[in-house]
Coordinates of C-alpha atoms and ligand atoms in Angstrom, one line a residue:
M843 CA 21.4 -21.4 -0.2
A844 CA 21.6 -19.3 -3.7
T845 CA 21.4 -16.1 -3.9
I846 CA 17.3 -14.9 -5.0
I847 CA 18.1 -13.0 -7.6
E848 CA 15.7 -10.6 -10.2
P849 CA 14.0 -12.7 -12.4
F850 CA 13.8 -10.9 -15.3
R851 CA 16.9 -8.9 -17.7
I852 CA 16.1 -5.7 -18.7
K853 CA 14.6 -4.8 -22.3
S854 CA 14.7 -1.0 -21.4
V855 CA 16.2 1.3 -19.0
E856 CA 15.7 5.0 -17.9
P857 CA 18.4 6.8 -16.7
L858 CA 19.5 7.6 -13.0
T859 CA 19.7 11.4 -11.9
F860 CA 22.4 12.5 -9.9
T861 CA 23.0 15.8 -7.9
T862 CA 25.9 17.1 -5.2
R863 CA 25.3 17.0 -1.8
Q864 CA 25.8 21.1 -2.3
E865 CA 22.4 20.5 -4.9
R866 CA 20.9 18.9 -2.8
E867 CA 21.2 21.5 0.1
Q868 CA 19.7 23.7 -2.0
I869 CA 16.7 22.1 -3.5
L870 CA 15.8 21.0 -0.5
K871 CA 16.0 24.6 1.2
D872 CA 14.1 25.3 -1.7
A873 CA 11.5 23.3 -1.4
K874 CA 11.2 24.2 2.3
N875 CA 12.0 21.0 3.8
N876 CA 9.3 18.8 2.3
L877 CA 9.6 15.7 0.1
F878 CA 6.8 16.4 -1.3
L879 CA 7.7 19.4 -2.8
V880 CA 10.5 17.9 -4.4
R881 CA 10.9 17.5 -8.2
A882 CA 11.5 13.5 -8.8
A883 CA 14.2 14.5 -11.5
H884 CA 15.8 15.1 -8.7
V885 CA 15.9 11.9 -7.0
L886 CA 18.0 9.7 -7.0
I887 CA 16.5 6.7 -5.6
D888 CA 12.2 7.1 -5.2
L889 CA 10.6 5.4 -2.8
L890 CA 8.0 7.7 -1.5
T891 CA 4.8 4.8 -2.5
D892 CA 4.9 1.2 -4.7
S893 CA 1.8 2.7 -6.0
G894 CA 1.6 2.8 -9.8
T895 CA 5.5 2.8 -9.8
S896 CA 5.6 -0.8 -11.2
A897 CA 8.4 -1.2 -14.3
M898 CA 5.6 -3.3 -16.8
S899 CA 7.1 -6.1 -18.5
A900 CA 7.4 -6.3 -22.7
R901 CA 4.5 -8.7 -22.8
Q902 CA 2.8 -6.1 -21.0
W903 CA 3.7 -3.1 -23.6
A904 CA 3.0 -5.2 -26.5
G905 CA -0.8 -5.3 -24.6
M906 CA -0.8 -1.7 -25.1
M907 CA 0.1 -1.9 -28.7
T908 CA -2.6 -4.2 -29.0
G909 CA -5.1 -2.8 -26.9
D910 CA -8.8 -2.6 -28.3
E911 CA -9.8 1.1 -27.9
S912 CA -13.6 0.5 -29.2
Y913 CA -15.8 2.1 -26.9
A914 CA -18.3 -0.3 -26.1
G915 CA -17.2 -4.1 -26.2
S916 CA -13.8 -3.3 -26.1
Q917 CA -11.9 -6.8 -26.8
S918 CA -9.5 -5.9 -24.0
F919 CA -12.2 -6.2 -21.6
Y920 CA -13.1 -9.0 -22.0
R921 CA -10.2 -10.7 -21.7
F922 CA -9.1 -8.8 -18.6
R923 CA -12.7 -9.6 -17.0
D924 CA -11.4 -13.3 -18.1
V925 CA -8.3 -13.5 -16.0
A926 CA -9.6 -11.6 -13.5
T927 CA -12.5 -14.0 -12.4
G928 CA -10.3 -16.2 -12.9
I929 CA -8.1 -14.9 -10.7
T930 CA -11.7 -13.8 -8.4
G931 CA -14.2 -16.1 -9.3
F932 CA -16.3 -13.4 -8.9
K933 CA -19.7 -13.0 -11.4
H934 CA -18.9 -9.0 -11.8
I935 CA -15.7 -7.5 -12.5
I936 CA -16.1 -3.8 -13.1
P937 CA -13.0 -1.7 -14.2
T938 CA -12.3 2.1 -12.7
H939 CA -9.7 4.2 -13.0
Q940 CA -7.6 3.2 -9.7
G941 CA -8.6 1.4 -6.2
R942 CA -10.8 4.7 -4.4
A943 CA -13.1 4.7 -7.6
A944 CA -14.2 1.5 -7.0
E945 CA -14.3 2.2 -3.2
K946 CA -16.3 5.8 -3.6
I947 CA -18.9 3.5 -5.9
L948 CA -18.9 0.9 -3.6
F949 CA -19.9 3.4 0.0
T950 CA -21.6 5.1 -1.8
L951 CA -23.8 1.9 -2.2
L952 CA -23.9 0.7 1.0
G953 CA -22.9 3.8 3.3
G954 CA -24.5 6.6 5.1
P955 CA -24.9 8.3 8.1
G956 CA -26.1 5.5 11.0
K957 CA -23.8 3.1 9.4
S958 CA -20.7 1.3 10.3
F959 CA -18.1 -0.3 8.5
V960 CA -15.3 -2.7 9.7
S961 CA -11.6 -3.8 8.8
N962 CA -8.8 -5.2 10.2
T963 CA -7.1 -1.9 9.2
F964 CA -8.4 0.6 6.5
F965 CA -6.3 1.9 4.4
D966 CA -7.2 6.0 4.0
T967 CA -8.9 6.6 1.1
T968 CA -10.8 3.7 2.4
R969 CA -11.7 5.3 5.1
G970 CA -12.0 9.0 3.3
N971 CA -14.4 7.5 1.1
I972 CA -16.6 5.4 4.2
E973 CA -16.3 8.9 6.3
Y974 CA -17.8 11.1 2.7
S975 CA -20.7 9.0 3.2
G976 CA -22.0 10.0 6.4
A977 CA -20.9 6.6 8.0
E978 CA -18.1 5.5 10.4
A979 CA -15.0 3.2 9.3
V980 CA -13.3 1.3 12.1
D981 CA -10.1 -0.7 12.1
L982 CA -10.1 -3.8 14.6
L983 CA -6.2 -4.9 14.2
T984 CA -5.6 -7.9 16.3
E985 CA -3.0 -6.7 19.0
E986 CA 0.0 -8.5 17.8
G987 CA -0.1 -6.1 14.5
K988 CA 0.2 -3.5 17.5
K989 CA 3.7 -4.0 18.4
P990 CA 6.2 -3.2 16.2
Q991 CA 8.9 -4.8 17.7
L992 CA 7.1 -8.3 17.9
I993 CA 7.7 -10.8 15.9
A994 CA 4.7 -13.0 14.2
D995 CA 3.7 -14.3 11.1
F996 CA 0.0 -12.2 10.6
K997 CA 0.2 -9.8 11.9
G998 CA -1.5 -8.1 9.7
N999 CA -5.0 -10.7 10.9
M1000 CA -8.8 -9.2 11.9
D1001 CA -9.0 -9.4 16.2
I1002 CA -11.9 -11.9 15.7
A1003 CA -13.3 -11.2 19.6
A1004 CA -13.4 -7.7 19.0
L1005 CA -15.1 -7.7 15.7
E1006 CA -18.3 -10.6 17.1
S1007 CA -18.4 -8.1 20.3
F1008 CA -18.6 -4.8 18.0
I1009 CA -21.5 -6.5 16.0
R1010 CA -23.4 -7.2 19.0
E1011 CA -22.5 -3.5 20.6
K1012 CA -23.7 -2.1 17.0
G1013 CA -26.2 -4.1 15.8
A1014 CA -25.4 -6.1 12.6
E1015 CA -28.2 -4.1 10.3
N1016 CA -26.2 -1.0 11.1
I1017 CA -22.9 -2.6 9.4
P1018 CA -23.2 -3.1 6.1
L1019 CA -19.9 -4.5 5.1
C1020 CA -16.8 -5.8 6.7
M1021 CA -13.4 -5.4 4.4
M1022 CA -10.4 -7.4 5.2
T1023 CA -7.2 -5.6 3.6
I1024 CA -4.7 -7.9 2.2
T1025 CA -1.7 -6.7 3.1
N1026 CA -2.6 -4.8 6.2
N1027 CA -0.7 -1.7 5.0
S1028 CA 0.0 -1.0 8.8
G1029 CA 3.3 -2.0 9.5
G1030 CA 4.6 -2.5 5.5
G1031 CA 2.5 -4.6 4.5
Q1032 CA 1.4 -7.3 7.0
P1033 CA 0.0 -10.2 6.1
V1034 CA -4.0 -12.1 7.0
S1035 CA -3.9 -16.1 7.8
L1036 CA -6.5 -17.9 5.9
Q1037 CA -7.4 -18.6 9.0
N1038 CA -8.6 -15.7 9.9
M1039 CA -9.5 -14.8 6.7
R1040 CA -12.2 -18.2 7.3
E1041 CA -13.0 -16.7 10.7
T1042 CA -13.9 -13.2 9.9
A1043 CA -16.3 -14.6 6.7
A1044 CA -17.9 -17.0 8.9
I1045 CA -18.7 -14.7 11.7
C1046 CA -20.2 -12.3 8.7
R1047 CA -22.5 -15.0 7.4
K1048 CA -23.4 -15.3 11.0
Y1049 CA -25.2 -12.3 10.8
G1050 CA -25.4 -11.5 7.4
I1051 CA -23.0 -8.7 7.0
L1052 CA -20.9 -8.6 3.7
F1053 CA -17.7 -9.6 3.2
F1054 CA -14.7 -7.7 1.0
I1055 CA -11.4 -8.2 0.2
D1056 CA -9.4 -4.8 -0.4
A1057 CA -7.5 -6.6 -2.9
C1058 CA -4.5 -4.0 -3.3
R1059 CA -1.5 -6.4 -2.5
F1060 CA -3.2 -10.9 -2.6
A1061 CA -0.6 -12.1 -3.9
E1062 CA 1.8 -10.9 -1.7
N1063 CA -0.5 -12.0 0.9
A1064 CA -1.0 -15.1 -0.4
W1065 CA 2.9 -15.8 -1.1
F1066 CA 3.4 -15.1 2.8
I1067 CA 0.7 -17.9 3.4
K1068 CA 1.8 -20.2 1.8
K1069 CA 5.2 -19.6 3.3
R1070 CA 4.3 -19.0 7.0
E1071 CA 0.3 -20.9 6.9
K1072 CA -0.1 -24.5 7.9
G1073 CA -0.9 -27.0 5.0
Y1074 CA -0.8 -24.5 1.9
E1075 CA 3.2 -25.1 1.3
N1076 CA 2.5 -27.4 -1.7
R1077 CA -0.2 -24.9 -3.1
S1078 CA -0.1 -22.8 -5.6
V1079 CA 0.0 -18.8 -5.7
L1080 CA -3.0 -19.2 -7.9
D1081 CA -4.6 -21.8 -6.0
I1082 CA -4.4 -19.6 -2.8
S1083 CA -5.5 -16.1 -4.3
R1084 CA -8.7 -18.4 -5.3
E1085 CA -9.6 -19.4 -1.5
I1086 CA -9.1 -16.4 -0.5
F1087 CA -11.6 -14.8 -3.2
S1088 CA -14.3 -17.6 -2.6
L1089 CA -15.3 -16.8 0.7
A1090 CA -15.6 -13.3 0.2
D1091 CA -18.9 -11.5 -1.4
G1092 CA -17.0 -8.9 -3.9
C1093 CA -13.1 -6.8 -3.5
T1094 CA -12.2 -3.6 -4.7
M1095 CA -8.8 -3.3 -5.9
S1096 CA -6.1 -1.0 -6.8
A1097 CA -4.0 -2.2 -9.9
K1098 CA -1.3 0.3 -9.2
K1099 CA 0.1 -2.1 -6.7
D1100 CA 0.0 -6.2 -7.1
A1101 CA -1.7 -5.8 -10.8
L1102 CA 1.8 -4.0 -11.9
V1103 CA 0.4 -0.8 -14.2
N1104 CA 0.9 2.2 -13.4
I1105 CA -3.0 3.4 -13.5
G1106 CA -6.2 1.0 -13.2
G1107 CA -8.1 -0.5 -10.8
F1108 CA -11.8 -2.7 -10.0
L1109 CA -14.9 -3.5 -8.3
A1110 CA -15.3 -7.1 -8.6
L1111 CA -19.1 -8.5 -7.4
Q1112 CA -21.1 -11.5 -6.4
D1113 CA -24.3 -9.7 -5.9
D1114 CA -26.3 -8.7 -9.1
T1115 CA -28.8 -6.5 -8.5
L1116 CA -25.5 -4.8 -6.0
A1117 CA -23.9 -5.0 -9.6
R1118 CA -26.1 -3.4 -11.6
E1119 CA -26.3 -0.3 -9.4
A1120 CA -22.8 -0.2 -9.3
K1121 CA -22.5 0.1 -13.2
N1122 CA -25.1 2.6 -12.9
L1123 CA -22.9 4.6 -10.8
L1124 CA -20.3 3.7 -13.2
I1125 CA -21.8 5.2 -15.9
I1126 CA -22.0 8.3 -14.7
T1127 CA -18.5 9.2 -12.6
E1128 CA -16.5 6.7 -14.4
G1129 CA -18.1 5.5 -17.9
F1130 CA -19.1 2.9 -19.7
P1131 CA -18.6 -0.8 -17.6
T1132 CA -16.4 -2.4 -20.6
Y1133 CA -14.0 0.6 -19.8
G1134 CA -14.6 2.4 -16.6
G1135 CA -12.5 5.0 -17.3
L1136 CA -9.9 3.8 -18.4
A1137 CA -8.4 3.2 -22.1
G1138 CA -8.4 -0.4 -23.9
R1139 CA -4.3 -1.0 -23.5
D1140 CA -4.6 -0.1 -19.7
L1141 CA -7.1 -2.9 -19.6
E1142 CA -4.5 -5.6 -22.2
A1143 CA -2.3 -3.9 -19.2
M1144 CA -3.8 -5.2 -16.2
A1145 CA -5.0 -8.6 -17.8
Q1146 CA -1.4 -9.2 -17.9
G1147 CA 0.0 -7.6 -14.9
L1148 CA -2.7 -10.2 -13.3
E1149 CA -1.2 -13.1 -14.6
E1150 CA 2.5 -12.0 -14.5
V1151 CA 1.6 -11.2 -10.4
L1152 CA 1.1 -14.2 -10.2
D1153 CA 4.6 -15.8 -11.1
E1154 CA 5.9 -17.4 -8.1
E1155 CA 9.6 -16.5 -8.8
Y1156 CA 8.5 -13.1 -9.3
L1157 CA 6.6 -13.4 -5.6
R1158 CA 9.9 -15.1 -3.9
Y1159 CA 12.1 -12.3 -5.1
R1160 CA 9.7 -9.6 -4.5
I1161 CA 9.1 -10.8 -0.9
R1162 CA 12.8 -11.5 -0.4
S1163 CA 14.6 -8.3 -1.6
I1164 CA 11.9 -6.1 1.4
E1165 CA 13.4 -9.1 4.0
Y1166 CA 17.3 -9.0 2.6
M1167 CA 17.3 -4.5 3.1
G1168 CA 15.5 -5.8 6.8
E1169 CA 18.0 -8.0 7.7
K1170 CA 21.1 -5.5 6.6
L1171 CA 19.3 -2.6 9.0
T1172 CA 18.8 -5.1 11.6
A1173 CA 22.6 -6.1 11.5
A1174 CA 23.7 -2.3 11.3
G1175 CA 20.9 -2.1 14.8
V1176 CA 18.6 -0.1 12.6
P1177 CA 15.4 0.4 14.6
I1178 CA 12.8 -0.9 12.0
I1179 CA 9.7 -2.4 12.4
L1180 CA 9.7 -6.2 12.2
P1181 CA 9.2 -8.7 10.8
T1182 CA 9.4 -7.1 7.4
G1183 CA 6.1 -6.4 5.4
G1184 CA 5.5 -7.1 2.0
H1185 CA 6.4 -3.8 0.2
A1186 CA 7.8 -1.9 2.2
I1187 CA 10.5 -1.0 5.6
Y1188 CA 9.1 1.7 8.1
I1189 CA 12.4 3.0 10.2
D1190 CA 11.4 3.7 13.6
A1191 CA 12.5 7.7 14.0
R1192 CA 11.6 8.3 17.2
A1193 CA 14.7 5.2 18.5
F1194 CA 17.1 7.0 15.8
L1195 CA 17.0 9.9 16.2
P1196 CA 15.9 10.1 20.1
Q1197 CA 17.5 13.1 20.7
I1198 CA 14.4 15.0 18.6
P1199 CA 11.1 15.6 20.7
V1200 CA 8.0 14.2 18.7
E1201 CA 7.3 17.9 18.7
E1202 CA 10.0 18.9 16.1
F1203 CA 9.2 15.9 13.6
P1204 CA 12.2 13.3 14.0
G1205 CA 10.5 11.5 11.3
V1206 CA 11.3 14.4 8.7
A1207 CA 14.8 15.2 9.9
L1208 CA 15.0 11.4 9.4
A1209 CA 13.8 11.5 6.0
N1210 CA 15.2 14.6 5.2
A1211 CA 18.2 13.3 6.3
L1212 CA 18.3 10.2 3.9
Y1213 CA 17.7 12.4 1.1
L1214 CA 20.4 15.3 1.7
E1215 CA 22.9 12.2 2.6
G1216 CA 22.0 10.3 -0.5
G1217 CA 19.1 11.2 -3.0
I1218 CA 16.6 8.9 -1.3
R1219 CA 13.1 9.8 -1.0
G1220 CA 10.7 8.3 1.7
V1221 CA 7.9 9.7 3.8
E1222 CA 7.7 10.3 7.1
I1223 CA 3.9 8.4 9.0
G1224 CA 4.3 10.5 12.2
S1225 CA 3.4 13.7 13.5
L1226 CA 3.5 15.6 10.2
M1227 CA 1.4 13.9 8.8
F1228 CA -1.2 12.5 11.6
G1229 CA 0.6 14.7 14.5
K1230 CA -2.4 17.1 15.9
Y1231 CA -3.3 20.0 18.0
D1232 CA -5.7 19.8 21.5
A1233 CA -7.7 22.2 22.8
K1234 CA -5.3 24.5 24.1
G1235 CA -3.4 24.3 20.3
K1236 CA -0.1 21.7 21.9
H1237 CA 1.2 18.9 19.6
V1238 CA -0.8 15.2 20.1
A1239 CA 1.4 12.9 18.4
P1240 CA 0.4 10.0 17.0
P1241 CA 1.4 6.3 18.6
M1242 CA 4.5 6.0 16.7
E1243 CA 7.1 8.2 14.8
L1244 CA 8.0 6.4 11.3
V1245 CA 9.6 6.7 8.3
R1246 CA 8.2 4.3 5.2
L1247 CA 10.8 3.4 2.5
A1248 CA 8.3 1.8 -0.7
I1249 CA 10.1 -0.5 -3.0
P1250 CA 8.5 0.6 -6.1
R1251 CA 8.2 -3.2 -8.1
R1252 CA 10.8 -4.4 -10.6
V1253 CA 12.3 -1.3 -10.3
Y1254 CA 15.3 -0.9 -8.6
T1255 CA 17.8 -3.9 -8.5
Q1256 CA 20.0 -5.6 -5.5
S1257 CA 23.1 -3.3 -5.5
H1258 CA 20.2 0.1 -5.7
I1259 CA 18.9 -1.5 -2.6
D1260 CA 22.6 -2.4 -0.7
Y1261 CA 23.1 1.2 -2.0
V1262 CA 19.9 2.5 0.2
C1263 CA 21.5 0.4 3.2
E1264 CA 24.6 2.4 3.1
V1265 CA 23.5 5.7 3.0
I1266 CA 21.1 4.6 6.0
I1267 CA 23.4 3.0 8.2
E1268 CA 25.8 6.1 7.4
V1269 CA 23.2 8.3 8.6
F1270 CA 22.6 6.0 11.3
G1271 CA 26.2 6.2 12.5
K1272 CA 26.2 9.9 12.5
R1273 CA 22.8 10.5 14.4
T1274 CA 23.6 12.6 16.8
Q1275 CA 24.5 15.3 14.8
Y1276 CA 20.6 15.9 13.6
S1277 CA 18.2 18.6 15.0
G1278 CA 14.4 19.1 14.5
Y1279 CA 11.7 21.0 12.4
R1280 CA 9.7 23.7 12.9
I1281 CA 6.7 24.3 10.6
S1282 CA 6.2 27.5 9.2
Y1283 CA 3.2 26.9 7.1
E1284 CA 0.5 24.2 7.3
A1285 CA -3.2 24.0 5.5
P1286 CA -5.8 22.9 7.2
L1287 CA -6.6 19.2 6.1
L1288 CA -3.5 16.8 5.2
R1289 CA -0.9 19.6 6.2
H1290 CA 2.1 16.9 5.5
F1291 CA 1.6 17.4 0.8
T1292 CA 2.2 21.5 1.4
A1293 CA 3.3 21.7 4.4
E1294 CA 6.7 24.2 5.0
L1295 CA 9.4 23.6 7.5
E1296 CA 12.4 25.3 8.8
N1297 CA 15.3 23.7 10.5
P1298 CA 16.6 26.1 13.0
G1299 CA 19.9 23.7 14.0
R1300 CA 21.4 23.5 10.6
Ligands
PLP1668 C1 -3.5 2.2 -2.8 C2 -4.8 1.4 -2.3 C3 -5.8 1.8 -2.5 C4 -6.4 3.3 -2.8 O1 -6.0 2.6 -4.4 P1 -5.5 4.2 -5.8 O2 -5.4 2.8 -6.9 O3 -4.6 5.1 -5.0 O4 -6.5 5.0 -5.7 C5 -6.8 1.1 -1.4 N1 -6.1 0.6 -0.2 C6 -5.6 0.0 -0.4 C7 -4.8 -1.2 0.5 C8 -4.1 0.4 -1.2 O5 -3.1 0.2 -0.7

């Protein structure tokens, strides 16, 4: 099989900044051993997130110039609305400045104390908006999805039996909405099957519960369906996407993912009454309904990005580039979550650095080693991000200690990815020499963003 190449050539470039190993030692020390506190200019390959980091196309940039900045009824809004409706089929398309703004509006309208919302897995901002309204957010992920080494096609699925028993237990009248996150962020973008979405939608309909899609990575999910689900191999990704949305009553979208833009999002709704209420809230918090917190040029870039993300040559390359990275690492014995998902690689830091106990943050040790050795920035998803203290002040670790390397869309080439793999494999070869960290400062909430750490062993 011929190499699956980047389906674009490069018209505009941005230089990378190189630092020496010695400089990085100092930079990391100045940043208190926390990669969130390192300046982007001091990072060579930045894999902190795939959100808002896409490279836009020449057509998107051209759209930026033709964006209509009229306050009301901008032509760019109608272009964006028509593209979004063409894919989702939803009647009301409400632009927002990013995904969480759409969530805030939706859960302000539907949430409140005593309510429960269910999902295959809620993204953290979605969970935050639900809990902020006073409601509870419950994840009902399929058992397969909880086993990091298990190879399965659709590890992002909803546990259908658990969903139905949860509804019976809580009472359907207390559950306004069920949300399917596609792809499921946990495990680096594990897909959900159409079969699973159909079954979930049927249960929701039976009990009168709204069924919504968190559509951030809908095109990547649709590509997995085309490749893995029986009966879809000859359907277009656009067609599959339309079938997904046809099952739902609405969606929230962060355009910073699969709309290939640096900022933007939307809320899409079928119901007229809900849409009217949402637009009223939008006017208070985001802006008039034909721009919703965005410039006309942003709407133009989103419209174009939504069309480009459905290009199957692009999706083939996108998903292959993650798989390629996973194959190289697996061949070298590096422990990662399998199979690879749509947008990131997760390294199992506990298996990688078994000498470091969880209360000394093996994920931080690994992420910092990748920065020191190769200028690569990933993010720890483990004891620093999700660890808690029990009543006696003892550290309680989350189930896994991971380092996520998220791949920005259309930004890095295969040689960049080869380089990243080489650095990881080099660090793996020297794994016995790394030691743990301890916290010298932590904030009461979301401590990973600002924590200061020490590495006594170095
Ligand atoms: C990024 C993301 C969001 C939130 O979107 P923002 O644009 O960052 O506000 C919601 N859900 C999922 C699955 C995401 O990945």
